Amino acid sequence: MSATATYAFMGKTILITGGAGEIGRATAHRFAANGAAVVLLDINETKLAEVAQGLKDYGNPVYTFCCDVTQSEAVAQAFARVIEQVGHLDYVFNNAGYQGAFATTDEYPEEDFQKVIDINVVGVFHILKAAARHLRATGGGAIVNMASHAGVDGPPNMLAYAASKFAVIGMTQTAAKDLAPHGIRVNALSPSLIGPGMMWTRQTELQAGVGSQYFDSSPKVVEQQMIDSVPLRRLGRLEEVASGVAFLMSDEASYITGFNLDITGGQ
Ligand code: NAD
């Protein structure tokens, strides 16, 4: 157990996609520490089990479901199993994602572009649709879609990722309008530089490897260049991402929908 109490989620249930990943795990801890039952969905079964094990001491129910969000039939089946085993969901954190390749636009690999769009756009759509149907049928709730600061200001060498996260913010705005009449709030969260962690290490190494005018060829120097580009001059912590999710799901945000919480600014 590590997360501290912030908002009251006692008796509530959250489904987190990408629940085996770093942000998924930090958010699961935050909600479990605040009394919620947690449903983790991911394609990585081994890591799902590890994250679930780490949540046991909070004493709230934890469920895991292995599912590839890019497959609409698999998502529909997973939601059917969730509803059968867990019952009612209150919150859905649509968070599974992939950072993609790092390359200039003229060199960007087509296969990888498709993979990024499949996971970050089509996958987010499948979960958004399934969540909307469930929450509409059960009287409402809240959805947070994971975007990125790359969906506000396209970074160099990340063509597919920027396209996918701009799309997530667009889907959030439309879904918020479509679902408001059904008591469903839909917001997006856009972290910038979060770390330490796999995504942070990966992006500094791969940006250094591209050899563009924007970043040095040494990952250590790239780290500093990126940190110098954000107003707070430090990385955001995983717990600070979880705080954004908790706020947007909470009753404190009861009049907030269609909003993109762009949490750190900069590169
Ligand atoms: P992560 O790689 O630790 O977690 C991503 C998770 O998504 C993994 O567990 C992975 O198995 C899962 N996943 C990937 N493809 C899937 C699929 N087809 N079906 C089901 N699950 C799938 O990365 P993270 O840092 O925890 O990122 C989570 C989200 O936050 C992503 O959408 C990412 O784009 C976004 N984000 C991360 C950062 C950052 O710096 N870490 C910054 C901004 C936005």
PDB file of C-alpha atoms and ligand atoms in Angstrom:
ATOM      1  CA  MET A   1       0.000   0.000   0.000  1.00  0.00           C
ATOM      2  CA  SER A   2       1.347   3.424  -0.866  1.00  0.00           C
ATOM      3  CA  ALA A   3      -1.378   5.807  -2.083  1.00  0.00           C
ATOM      4  CA  THR A   4      -2.983   8.304   0.256  1.00  0.00           C
ATOM      5  CA  ALA A   5      -6.647   9.243   0.634  1.00  0.00           C
ATOM      6  CA  THR A   6      -7.970  12.226  -1.320  1.00  0.00           C
ATOM      7  CA  TYR A   7     -11.534  11.885  -2.597  1.00  0.00           C
ATOM      8  CA  ALA A   8     -14.186   9.528  -1.266  1.00  0.00           C
ATOM      9  CA  PHE A   9     -14.761   6.647  -3.669  1.00  0.00           C
ATOM     10  CA  MET A  10     -16.195   4.275  -1.083  1.00  0.00           C
ATOM     11  CA  GLY A  11     -18.591   1.829  -2.692  1.00  0.00           C
ATOM     12  CA  LYS A  12     -17.657   3.000  -6.195  1.00  0.00           C
ATOM     13  CA  THR A  13     -16.116   0.885  -8.949  1.00  0.00           C
ATOM     14  CA  ILE A  14     -13.577   2.033 -11.537  1.00  0.00           C
ATOM     15  CA  LEU A  15     -12.492   0.181 -14.671  1.00  0.00           C
ATOM     16  CA  ILE A  16      -8.965   1.056 -15.798  1.00  0.00           C
ATOM     17  CA  THR A  17      -7.645   0.043 -19.214  1.00  0.00           C
ATOM     18  CA  GLY A  18      -3.886  -0.232 -19.467  1.00  0.00           C
ATOM     19  CA  GLY A  19      -4.306  -1.273 -15.846  1.00  0.00           C
ATOM     20  CA  ALA A  20      -1.060  -3.250 -15.912  1.00  0.00           C
ATOM     21  CA  GLY A  21       0.971  -0.178 -16.925  1.00  0.00           C
ATOM     22  CA  GLU A  22       2.594   2.525 -14.848  1.00  0.00           C
ATOM     23  CA  ILE A  23      -0.155   5.155 -14.859  1.00  0.00           C
ATOM     24  CA  GLY A  24      -2.841   2.473 -14.628  1.00  0.00           C
ATOM     25  CA  ARG A  25      -1.191   1.010 -11.541  1.00  0.00           C
ATOM     26  CA  ALA A  26      -0.718   4.382  -9.817  1.00  0.00           C
ATOM     27  CA  THR A  27      -4.362   5.264 -10.477  1.00  0.00           C
ATOM     28  CA  ALA A  28      -5.541   1.871  -9.244  1.00  0.00           C
ATOM     29  CA  HIS A  29      -3.672   2.467  -5.975  1.00  0.00           C
ATOM     30  CA  ARG A  30      -5.235   5.908  -5.598  1.00  0.00           C
ATOM     31  CA  PHE A  31      -8.784   4.625  -6.085  1.00  0.00           C
ATOM     32  CA  ALA A  32      -8.293   1.499  -3.953  1.00  0.00           C
ATOM     33  CA  ALA A  33      -6.836   3.654  -1.154  1.00  0.00           C
ATOM     34  CA  ASN A  34      -9.990   5.747  -1.327  1.00  0.00           C
ATOM     35  CA  GLY A  35     -12.361   2.821  -1.010  1.00  0.00           C
ATOM     36  CA  ALA A  36     -13.112   1.886  -4.621  1.00  0.00           C
ATOM     37  CA  ALA A  37     -13.315  -1.555  -6.161  1.00  0.00           C
ATOM     38  CA  VAL A  38     -10.887  -1.700  -9.071  1.00  0.00           C
ATOM     39  CA  VAL A  39     -11.288  -3.511 -12.392  1.00  0.00           C
ATOM     40  CA  LEU A  40      -8.027  -3.751 -14.340  1.00  0.00           C
ATOM     41  CA  LEU A  41      -8.107  -4.467 -18.056  1.00  0.00           C
ATOM     42  CA  ASP A  42      -4.953  -4.981 -20.122  1.00  0.00           C
ATOM     43  CA  ILE A  43      -3.411  -7.143 -22.816  1.00  0.00           C
ATOM     44  CA  ASN A  44      -0.544  -8.171 -20.481  1.00  0.00           C
ATOM     45  CA  GLU A  45      -1.836 -10.950 -18.245  1.00  0.00           C
ATOM     46  CA  THR A  46       1.352 -11.398 -16.184  1.00  0.00           C
ATOM     47  CA  LYS A  47       1.615  -7.736 -15.275  1.00  0.00           C
ATOM     48  CA  LEU A  48      -2.114  -7.574 -14.550  1.00  0.00           C
ATOM     49  CA  ALA A  49      -1.657 -10.264 -11.897  1.00  0.00           C
ATOM     50  CA  GLU A  50       1.298  -8.380 -10.370  1.00  0.00           C
ATOM     51  CA  VAL A  51      -0.641  -5.109 -10.136  1.00  0.00           C
ATOM     52  CA  ALA A  52      -3.670  -6.892  -8.662  1.00  0.00           C
ATOM     53  CA  GLN A  53      -1.451  -8.538  -6.032  1.00  0.00           C
ATOM     54  CA  GLY A  54      -0.118  -5.125  -4.994  1.00  0.00           C
ATOM     55  CA  LEU A  55      -3.660  -3.831  -4.428  1.00  0.00           C
ATOM     56  CA  LYS A  56      -4.830  -6.641  -2.135  1.00  0.00           C
ATOM     57  CA  ASP A  57      -3.913  -4.964   1.161  1.00  0.00           C
ATOM     58  CA  TYR A  58      -6.408  -2.138   0.653  1.00  0.00           C
ATOM     59  CA  GLY A  59      -9.120  -4.722   1.267  1.00  0.00           C
ATOM     60  CA  ASN A  60     -11.364  -3.648  -1.629  1.00  0.00           C
ATOM     61  CA  PRO A  61     -12.314  -5.973  -4.488  1.00  0.00           C
ATOM     62  CA  VAL A  62      -9.862  -6.153  -7.406  1.00  0.00           C
ATOM     63  CA  TYR A  63     -10.672  -7.849 -10.706  1.00  0.00           C
ATOM     64  CA  THR A  64      -8.494  -8.431 -13.761  1.00  0.00           C
ATOM     65  CA  PHE A  65      -9.540  -8.978 -17.362  1.00  0.00           C
ATOM     66  CA  CYS A  66      -7.184  -9.708 -20.242  1.00  0.00           C
ATOM     67  CA  CYS A  67      -8.391  -7.935 -23.382  1.00  0.00           C
ATOM     68  CA  ASP A  68      -6.973  -6.321 -26.514  1.00  0.00           C
ATOM     69  CA  VAL A  69      -8.749  -2.961 -26.803  1.00  0.00           C
ATOM     70  CA  THR A  70      -8.172  -2.837 -30.575  1.00  0.00           C
ATOM     71  CA  GLN A  71     -10.624  -5.725 -31.070  1.00  0.00           C
ATOM     72  CA  SER A  72     -14.244  -4.599 -30.832  1.00  0.00           C
ATOM     73  CA  GLU A  73     -15.621  -8.093 -30.222  1.00  0.00           C
ATOM     74  CA  ALA A  74     -13.067  -8.725 -27.450  1.00  0.00           C
ATOM     75  CA  VAL A  75     -14.015  -5.423 -25.782  1.00  0.00           C
ATOM     76  CA  ALA A  76     -17.733  -6.225 -25.993  1.00  0.00           C
ATOM     77  CA  GLN A  77     -17.096  -9.661 -24.475  1.00  0.00           C
ATOM     78  CA  ALA A  78     -14.864  -8.236 -21.742  1.00  0.00           C
ATOM     79  CA  PHE A  79     -17.530  -5.689 -20.769  1.00  0.00           C
ATOM     80  CA  ALA A  80     -20.145  -8.450 -20.660  1.00  0.00           C
ATOM     81  CA  ARG A  81     -17.890 -10.457 -18.313  1.00  0.00           C
ATOM     82  CA  VAL A  82     -17.153  -7.384 -16.174  1.00  0.00           C
ATOM     83  CA  ILE A  83     -20.847  -6.652 -15.749  1.00  0.00           C
ATOM     84  CA  GLU A  84     -21.592 -10.293 -14.969  1.00  0.00           C
ATOM     85  CA  GLN A  85     -18.828 -10.615 -12.361  1.00  0.00           C
ATOM     86  CA  VAL A  86     -18.546  -7.090 -10.982  1.00  0.00           C
ATOM     87  CA  GLY A  87     -21.951  -5.594 -11.649  1.00  0.00           C
ATOM     88  CA  HIS A  88     -22.140  -1.862 -11.880  1.00  0.00           C
ATOM     89  CA  LEU A  89     -19.301   0.480 -12.968  1.00  0.00           C
ATOM     90  CA  ASP A  90     -19.179   4.129 -11.898  1.00  0.00           C
ATOM     91  CA  TYR A  91     -15.998   5.276 -13.603  1.00  0.00           C
ATOM     92  CA  VAL A  92     -14.018   4.249 -16.673  1.00  0.00           C
ATOM     93  CA  PHE A  93     -10.405   5.368 -17.117  1.00  0.00           C
ATOM     94  CA  ASN A  94      -9.714   4.825 -20.839  1.00  0.00           C
ATOM     95  CA  ASN A  95      -5.952   4.745 -20.499  1.00  0.00           C
ATOM     96  CA  ALA A  96      -4.335   1.956 -22.558  1.00  0.00           C
ATOM     97  CA  GLY A  97      -1.898   3.450 -25.035  1.00  0.00           C
ATOM     98  CA  TYR A  98       1.306   3.125 -27.015  1.00  0.00           C
ATOM     99  CA  GLN A  99       3.912   5.835 -27.654  1.00  0.00           C
ATOM    100  CA  GLY A 100       4.904   4.688 -31.157  1.00  0.00           C
ATOM    101  CA  ALA A 101       8.098   5.119 -33.132  1.00  0.00           C
ATOM    102  CA  PHE A 102      10.253   8.242 -33.150  1.00  0.00           C
ATOM    103  CA  ALA A 103      11.078   9.424 -36.668  1.00  0.00           C
ATOM    104  CA  THR A 104      10.728  12.523 -38.808  1.00  0.00           C
ATOM    105  CA  THR A 105       7.531  12.811 -40.836  1.00  0.00           C
ATOM    106  CA  ASP A 106       9.195  11.786 -44.104  1.00  0.00           C
ATOM    107  CA  GLU A 107      10.595   8.643 -42.445  1.00  0.00           C
ATOM    108  CA  TYR A 108       7.708   7.676 -40.191  1.00  0.00           C
ATOM    109  CA  PRO A 109       7.045   3.892 -40.553  1.00  0.00           C
ATOM    110  CA  GLU A 110       3.576   3.119 -41.930  1.00  0.00           C
ATOM    111  CA  GLU A 111       3.067  -0.058 -39.927  1.00  0.00           C
ATOM    112  CA  ASP A 112       3.795   1.730 -36.695  1.00  0.00           C
ATOM    113  CA  PHE A 113       1.509   4.622 -37.626  1.00  0.00           C
ATOM    114  CA  GLN A 114      -1.312   2.115 -38.034  1.00  0.00           C
ATOM    115  CA  LYS A 115      -0.461   0.390 -34.737  1.00  0.00           C
ATOM    116  CA  VAL A 116      -0.553   3.684 -32.814  1.00  0.00           C
ATOM    117  CA  ILE A 117      -3.904   4.609 -34.346  1.00  0.00           C
ATOM    118  CA  ASP A 118      -5.297   1.124 -33.679  1.00  0.00           C
ATOM    119  CA  ILE A 119      -4.443   1.235 -29.963  1.00  0.00           C
ATOM    120  CA  ASN A 120      -4.761   4.937 -29.116  1.00  0.00           C
ATOM    121  CA  VAL A 121      -7.726   5.860 -31.322  1.00  0.00           C
ATOM    122  CA  VAL A 122      -9.673   2.734 -32.300  1.00  0.00           C
ATOM    123  CA  GLY A 123      -9.050   1.126 -28.892  1.00  0.00           C
ATOM    124  CA  VAL A 124     -10.137   4.290 -27.069  1.00  0.00           C
ATOM    125  CA  PHE A 125     -13.260   4.391 -29.272  1.00  0.00           C
ATOM    126  CA  HIS A 126     -14.152   0.758 -28.452  1.00  0.00           C
ATOM    127  CA  ILE A 127     -13.841   1.373 -24.707  1.00  0.00           C
ATOM    128  CA  LEU A 128     -15.629   4.725 -24.916  1.00  0.00           C
ATOM    129  CA  LYS A 129     -18.550   3.126 -26.734  1.00  0.00           C
ATOM    130  CA  ALA A 130     -18.816   0.140 -24.371  1.00  0.00           C
ATOM    131  CA  ALA A 131     -18.485   2.416 -21.329  1.00  0.00           C
ATOM    132  CA  ALA A 132     -21.115   4.807 -22.671  1.00  0.00           C
ATOM    133  CA  ARG A 133     -23.589   1.986 -23.248  1.00  0.00           C
ATOM    134  CA  HIS A 134     -23.062   0.565 -19.761  1.00  0.00           C
ATOM    135  CA  LEU A 135     -23.143   3.898 -17.923  1.00  0.00           C
ATOM    136  CA  ARG A 136     -26.169   5.053 -19.899  1.00  0.00           C
ATOM    137  CA  ALA A 137     -28.041   1.875 -18.962  1.00  0.00           C
ATOM    138  CA  THR A 138     -27.107   2.204 -15.283  1.00  0.00           C
ATOM    139  CA  GLY A 139     -27.888   5.883 -14.722  1.00  0.00           C
ATOM    140  CA  GLY A 140     -24.628   7.697 -15.485  1.00  0.00           C
ATOM    141  CA  GLY A 141     -21.025   8.018 -14.354  1.00  0.00           C
ATOM    142  CA  ALA A 142     -17.732   9.514 -15.446  1.00  0.00           C
ATOM    143  CA  ILE A 143     -15.152   8.666 -18.102  1.00  0.00           C
ATOM    144  CA  VAL A 144     -11.608   9.986 -18.354  1.00  0.00           C
ATOM    145  CA  ASN A 145      -9.800   9.445 -21.650  1.00  0.00           C
ATOM    146  CA  MET A 146      -6.018   9.453 -21.499  1.00  0.00           C
ATOM    147  CA  ALA A 147      -4.662  11.985 -23.992  1.00  0.00           C
ATOM    148  CA  SER A 148      -1.265  13.707 -23.704  1.00  0.00           C
ATOM    149  CA  HIS A 149       0.258  17.144 -24.044  1.00  0.00           C
ATOM    150  CA  ALA A 150       1.282  15.733 -27.457  1.00  0.00           C
ATOM    151  CA  GLY A 151      -2.420  16.029 -28.314  1.00  0.00           C
ATOM    152  CA  VAL A 152      -2.311  19.785 -27.641  1.00  0.00           C
ATOM    153  CA  ASP A 153       1.031  20.671 -29.181  1.00  0.00           C
ATOM    154  CA  GLY A 154       2.561  18.094 -31.550  1.00  0.00           C
ATOM    155  CA  PRO A 155       6.116  17.275 -30.499  1.00  0.00           C
ATOM    156  CA  PRO A 156       8.794  16.656 -33.146  1.00  0.00           C
ATOM    157  CA  ASN A 157       9.291  13.062 -34.388  1.00  0.00           C
ATOM    158  CA  MET A 158       6.031  11.743 -32.899  1.00  0.00           C
ATOM    159  CA  LEU A 159       3.639  12.040 -35.825  1.00  0.00           C
ATOM    160  CA  ALA A 160       1.391   9.076 -35.036  1.00  0.00           C
ATOM    161  CA  TYR A 161       1.286   9.697 -31.293  1.00  0.00           C
ATOM    162  CA  ALA A 162       0.387  13.373 -31.768  1.00  0.00           C
ATOM    163  CA  ALA A 163      -2.327  12.449 -34.293  1.00  0.00           C
ATOM    164  CA  SER A 164      -3.751   9.841 -31.924  1.00  0.00           C
ATOM    165  CA  LYS A 165      -3.846  12.114 -28.897  1.00  0.00           C
ATOM    166  CA  PHE A 166      -5.403  15.033 -30.827  1.00  0.00           C
ATOM    167  CA  ALA A 167      -8.045  12.450 -31.806  1.00  0.00           C
ATOM    168  CA  VAL A 168      -8.592  11.450 -28.168  1.00  0.00           C
ATOM    169  CA  ILE A 169      -9.253  15.078 -27.231  1.00  0.00           C
ATOM    170  CA  GLY A 170     -11.680  15.418 -30.162  1.00  0.00           C
ATOM    171  CA  MET A 171     -13.526  12.244 -29.188  1.00  0.00           C
ATOM    172  CA  THR A 172     -13.718  13.536 -25.618  1.00  0.00           C
ATOM    173  CA  GLN A 173     -15.372  16.791 -26.716  1.00  0.00           C
ATOM    174  CA  THR A 174     -17.937  15.044 -28.917  1.00  0.00           C
ATOM    175  CA  ALA A 175     -18.670  12.254 -26.427  1.00  0.00           C
ATOM    176  CA  ALA A 176     -19.150  14.809 -23.649  1.00  0.00           C
ATOM    177  CA  LYS A 177     -21.899  16.459 -25.700  1.00  0.00           C
ATOM    178  CA  ASP A 178     -23.476  13.166 -26.772  1.00  0.00           C
ATOM    179  CA  LEU A 179     -23.500  11.679 -23.283  1.00  0.00           C
ATOM    180  CA  ALA A 180     -24.363  14.692 -21.118  1.00  0.00           C
ATOM    181  CA  PRO A 181     -28.108  14.011 -21.453  1.00  0.00           C
ATOM    182  CA  HIS A 182     -27.468  10.585 -19.896  1.00  0.00           C
ATOM    183  CA  GLY A 183     -25.627  11.833 -16.815  1.00  0.00           C
ATOM    184  CA  ILE A 184     -22.211  10.828 -18.134  1.00  0.00           C
ATOM    185  CA  ARG A 185     -19.305  13.240 -17.883  1.00  0.00           C
ATOM    186  CA  VAL A 186     -16.386  12.714 -20.287  1.00  0.00           C
ATOM    187  CA  ASN A 187     -13.057  14.463 -19.809  1.00  0.00           C
ATOM    188  CA  ALA A 188      -9.489  14.041 -21.041  1.00  0.00           C
ATOM    189  CA  LEU A 189      -6.215  14.167 -19.177  1.00  0.00           C
ATOM    190  CA  SER A 190      -3.016  15.335 -20.883  1.00  0.00           C
ATOM    191  CA  PRO A 191       0.186  14.717 -18.964  1.00  0.00           C
ATOM    192  CA  SER A 192       3.433  15.969 -20.432  1.00  0.00           C
ATOM    193  CA  LEU A 193       6.680  14.605 -19.023  1.00  0.00           C
ATOM    194  CA  ILE A 194       6.044  11.889 -16.461  1.00  0.00           C
ATOM    195  CA  GLY A 195       8.729   9.860 -14.809  1.00  0.00           C
ATOM    196  CA  PRO A 196      10.825   8.142 -13.916  1.00  0.00           C
ATOM    197  CA  GLY A 197       9.394   5.270 -15.936  1.00  0.00           C
ATOM    198  CA  MET A 198       9.525   3.300 -19.145  1.00  0.00           C
ATOM    199  CA  MET A 199       7.895   5.970 -21.325  1.00  0.00           C
ATOM    200  CA  TRP A 200      10.260   8.665 -20.071  1.00  0.00           C
ATOM    201  CA  THR A 201      13.387   6.572 -20.619  1.00  0.00           C
ATOM    202  CA  ARG A 202      12.126   5.375 -24.003  1.00  0.00           C
ATOM    203  CA  GLN A 203      11.344   8.862 -25.297  1.00  0.00           C
ATOM    204  CA  THR A 204      14.646  10.413 -24.246  1.00  0.00           C
ATOM    205  CA  GLU A 205      16.610   7.532 -25.815  1.00  0.00           C
ATOM    206  CA  LEU A 206      14.579   7.511 -29.027  1.00  0.00           C
ATOM    207  CA  GLN A 207      14.507  11.306 -29.411  1.00  0.00           C
ATOM    208  CA  ALA A 208      18.303  11.291 -29.023  1.00  0.00           C
ATOM    209  CA  GLY A 209      18.531   8.563 -31.679  1.00  0.00           C
ATOM    210  CA  VAL A 210      16.562  10.491 -34.315  1.00  0.00           C
ATOM    211  CA  GLY A 211      19.264  13.132 -34.571  1.00  0.00           C
ATOM    212  CA  SER A 212      16.930  16.081 -35.201  1.00  0.00           C
ATOM    213  CA  GLN A 213      17.692  19.752 -34.621  1.00  0.00           C
ATOM    214  CA  TYR A 214      15.454  19.758 -31.552  1.00  0.00           C
ATOM    215  CA  PHE A 215      17.365  17.354 -29.321  1.00  0.00           C
ATOM    216  CA  ASP A 216      20.929  16.363 -28.545  1.00  0.00           C
ATOM    217  CA  SER A 217      22.232  12.908 -29.463  1.00  0.00           C
ATOM    218  CA  SER A 218      22.858  12.030 -25.800  1.00  0.00           C
ATOM    219  CA  PRO A 219      19.756  10.817 -23.886  1.00  0.00           C
ATOM    220  CA  LYS A 220      21.069  12.425 -20.678  1.00  0.00           C
ATOM    221  CA  VAL A 221      21.231  15.817 -22.396  1.00  0.00           C
ATOM    222  CA  VAL A 222      17.791  15.221 -23.950  1.00  0.00           C
ATOM    223  CA  GLU A 223      16.397  14.621 -20.437  1.00  0.00           C
ATOM    224  CA  GLN A 224      17.596  18.058 -19.362  1.00  0.00           C
ATOM    225  CA  GLN A 225      16.413  19.717 -22.616  1.00  0.00           C
ATOM    226  CA  MET A 226      12.935  18.306 -22.069  1.00  0.00           C
ATOM    227  CA  ILE A 227      12.800  19.200 -18.376  1.00  0.00           C
ATOM    228  CA  ASP A 228      13.894  22.742 -19.229  1.00  0.00           C
ATOM    229  CA  SER A 229      10.884  22.987 -21.574  1.00  0.00           C
ATOM    230  CA  VAL A 230       8.258  22.586 -18.848  1.00  0.00           C
ATOM    231  CA  PRO A 231       7.298  25.468 -16.576  1.00  0.00           C
ATOM    232  CA  LEU A 232       7.827  23.574 -13.305  1.00  0.00           C
ATOM    233  CA  ARG A 233      11.270  22.348 -14.447  1.00  0.00           C
ATOM    234  CA  ARG A 234      10.726  18.789 -13.240  1.00  0.00           C
ATOM    235  CA  LEU A 235       9.028  15.576 -14.266  1.00  0.00           C
ATOM    236  CA  GLY A 236       5.467  14.975 -13.157  1.00  0.00           C
ATOM    237  CA  ARG A 237       5.057  11.981 -10.848  1.00  0.00           C
ATOM    238  CA  LEU A 238       2.754   9.050 -11.546  1.00  0.00           C
ATOM    239  CA  GLU A 239       0.868   9.987  -8.367  1.00  0.00           C
ATOM    240  CA  GLU A 240       0.254  13.459  -9.811  1.00  0.00           C
ATOM    241  CA  VAL A 241      -1.337  11.879 -12.895  1.00  0.00           C
ATOM    242  CA  ALA A 242      -3.510   9.771 -10.587  1.00  0.00           C
ATOM    243  CA  SER A 243      -4.532  12.985  -8.782  1.00  0.00           C
ATOM    244  CA  GLY A 244      -5.796  14.403 -12.077  1.00  0.00           C
ATOM    245  CA  VAL A 245      -7.858  11.288 -12.760  1.00  0.00           C
ATOM    246  CA  ALA A 246      -9.247  11.257  -9.217  1.00  0.00           C
ATOM    247  CA  PHE A 247     -10.276  14.921  -9.465  1.00  0.00           C
ATOM    248  CA  LEU A 248     -11.993  14.500 -12.841  1.00  0.00           C
ATOM    249  CA  MET A 249     -13.903  11.426 -11.628  1.00  0.00           C
ATOM    250  CA  SER A 250     -14.848  12.976  -8.267  1.00  0.00           C
ATOM    251  CA  ASP A 251     -17.961  14.904  -7.303  1.00  0.00           C
ATOM    252  CA  GLU A 252     -15.698  17.985  -7.041  1.00  0.00           C
ATOM    253  CA  ALA A 253     -15.762  17.928 -10.864  1.00  0.00           C
ATOM    254  CA  SER A 254     -19.521  17.384 -11.114  1.00  0.00           C
ATOM    255  CA  TYR A 255     -19.975  20.321 -13.543  1.00  0.00           C
ATOM    256  CA  ILE A 256     -16.884  19.597 -15.610  1.00  0.00           C
ATOM    257  CA  THR A 257     -17.304  17.763 -18.907  1.00  0.00           C
ATOM    258  CA  GLY A 258     -15.632  17.977 -22.331  1.00  0.00           C
ATOM    259  CA  PHE A 259     -12.550  19.384 -20.608  1.00  0.00           C
ATOM    260  CA  ASN A 260      -8.906  18.502 -21.290  1.00  0.00           C
ATOM    261  CA  LEU A 261      -6.804  18.751 -18.135  1.00  0.00           C
ATOM    262  CA  ASP A 262      -3.375  19.583 -19.602  1.00  0.00           C
ATOM    263  CA  ILE A 263      -1.331  18.986 -16.482  1.00  0.00           C
ATOM    264  CA  THR A 264       2.250  19.994 -17.026  1.00  0.00           C
ATOM    265  CA  GLY A 265       2.590  22.011 -20.197  1.00  0.00           C
ATOM    266  CA  GLY A 266       5.845  22.335 -22.134  1.00  0.00           C
ATOM    267  CA  GLN A 267       7.353  19.926 -24.638  1.00  0.00           C
TER     268      GLN A 267
HETATM  269  P1  NAD B   1       2.631   1.845 -19.991  1.00  0.00           P
HETATM  270  O1  NAD B   1       3.271   1.317 -21.226  1.00  0.00           O
HETATM  271  O2  NAD B   1       3.259   1.571 -18.666  1.00  0.00           O
HETATM  272  O3  NAD B   1       1.105   1.371 -19.930  1.00  0.00           O
HETATM  273  C1  NAD B   1       0.312   1.183 -21.077  1.00  0.00           C
HETATM  274  C2  NAD B   1      -0.491  -0.069 -20.870  1.00  0.00           C
HETATM  275  O4  NAD B   1      -1.395  -0.218 -21.979  1.00  0.00           O
HETATM  276  C3  NAD B   1       0.397  -1.327 -20.819  1.00  0.00           C
HETATM  277  O5  NAD B   1       0.133  -2.074 -19.642  1.00  0.00           O
HETATM  278  C4  NAD B   1      -0.011  -2.094 -22.071  1.00  0.00           C
HETATM  279  O6  NAD B   1       0.074  -3.505 -21.914  1.00  0.00           O
HETATM  280  C5  NAD B   1      -1.434  -1.608 -22.298  1.00  0.00           C
HETATM  281  N1  NAD B   1      -1.853  -1.815 -23.672  1.00  0.00           N
HETATM  282  C6  NAD B   1      -1.180  -1.500 -24.806  1.00  0.00           C
HETATM  283  N2  NAD B   1      -1.855  -1.922 -25.879  1.00  0.00           N
HETATM  284  C7  NAD B   1      -2.983  -2.493 -25.436  1.00  0.00           C
HETATM  285  C8  NAD B   1      -4.084  -3.116 -26.070  1.00  0.00           C
HETATM  286  N3  NAD B   1      -4.140  -3.230 -27.403  1.00  0.00           N
HETATM  287  N4  NAD B   1      -5.095  -3.598 -25.309  1.00  0.00           N
HETATM  288  C9  NAD B   1      -5.033  -3.503 -23.954  1.00  0.00           C
HETATM  289  N5  NAD B   1      -4.008  -2.941 -23.287  1.00  0.00           N
HETATM  290  C10 NAD B   1      -3.001  -2.440 -24.025  1.00  0.00           C
HETATM  291  O7  NAD B   1       2.504   3.415 -20.218  1.00  0.00           O
HETATM  292  P2  NAD B   1       1.885   4.544 -19.252  1.00  0.00           P
HETATM  293  O8  NAD B   1       2.930   5.564 -19.084  1.00  0.00           O
HETATM  294  O9  NAD B   1       1.249   3.951 -18.049  1.00  0.00           O
HETATM  295  O10 NAD B   1       0.784   5.137 -20.242  1.00  0.00           O
HETATM  296  C11 NAD B   1      -0.607   5.063 -20.021  1.00  0.00           C
HETATM  297  C12 NAD B   1      -1.291   6.097 -20.890  1.00  0.00           C
HETATM  298  O11 NAD B   1      -0.822   7.399 -20.554  1.00  0.00           O
HETATM  299  C13 NAD B   1      -1.046   5.939 -22.390  1.00  0.00           C
HETATM  300  O12 NAD B   1      -2.256   6.206 -23.087  1.00  0.00           O
HETATM  301  C14 NAD B   1      -0.022   7.012 -22.691  1.00  0.00           C
HETATM  302  O13 NAD B   1      -0.074   7.431 -24.034  1.00  0.00           O
HETATM  303  C15 NAD B   1      -0.458   8.090 -21.733  1.00  0.00           C
HETATM  304  N6  NAD B   1       0.581   9.066 -21.397  1.00  0.00           N
HETATM  305  C16 NAD B   1       1.716   8.672 -20.756  1.00  0.00           C
HETATM  306  C17 NAD B   1       2.674   9.620 -20.459  1.00  0.00           C
HETATM  307  C18 NAD B   1       3.961   9.231 -19.778  1.00  0.00           C
HETATM  308  O14 NAD B   1       4.896  10.002 -19.806  1.00  0.00           O
HETATM  309  N7  NAD B   1       4.040   8.073 -19.110  1.00  0.00           N
HETATM  310  C19 NAD B   1       2.479  10.960 -20.800  1.00  0.00           C
HETATM  311  C20 NAD B   1       1.295  11.322 -21.437  1.00  0.00           C
HETATM  312  C21 NAD B   1       0.348  10.373 -21.727  1.00  0.00           C
END
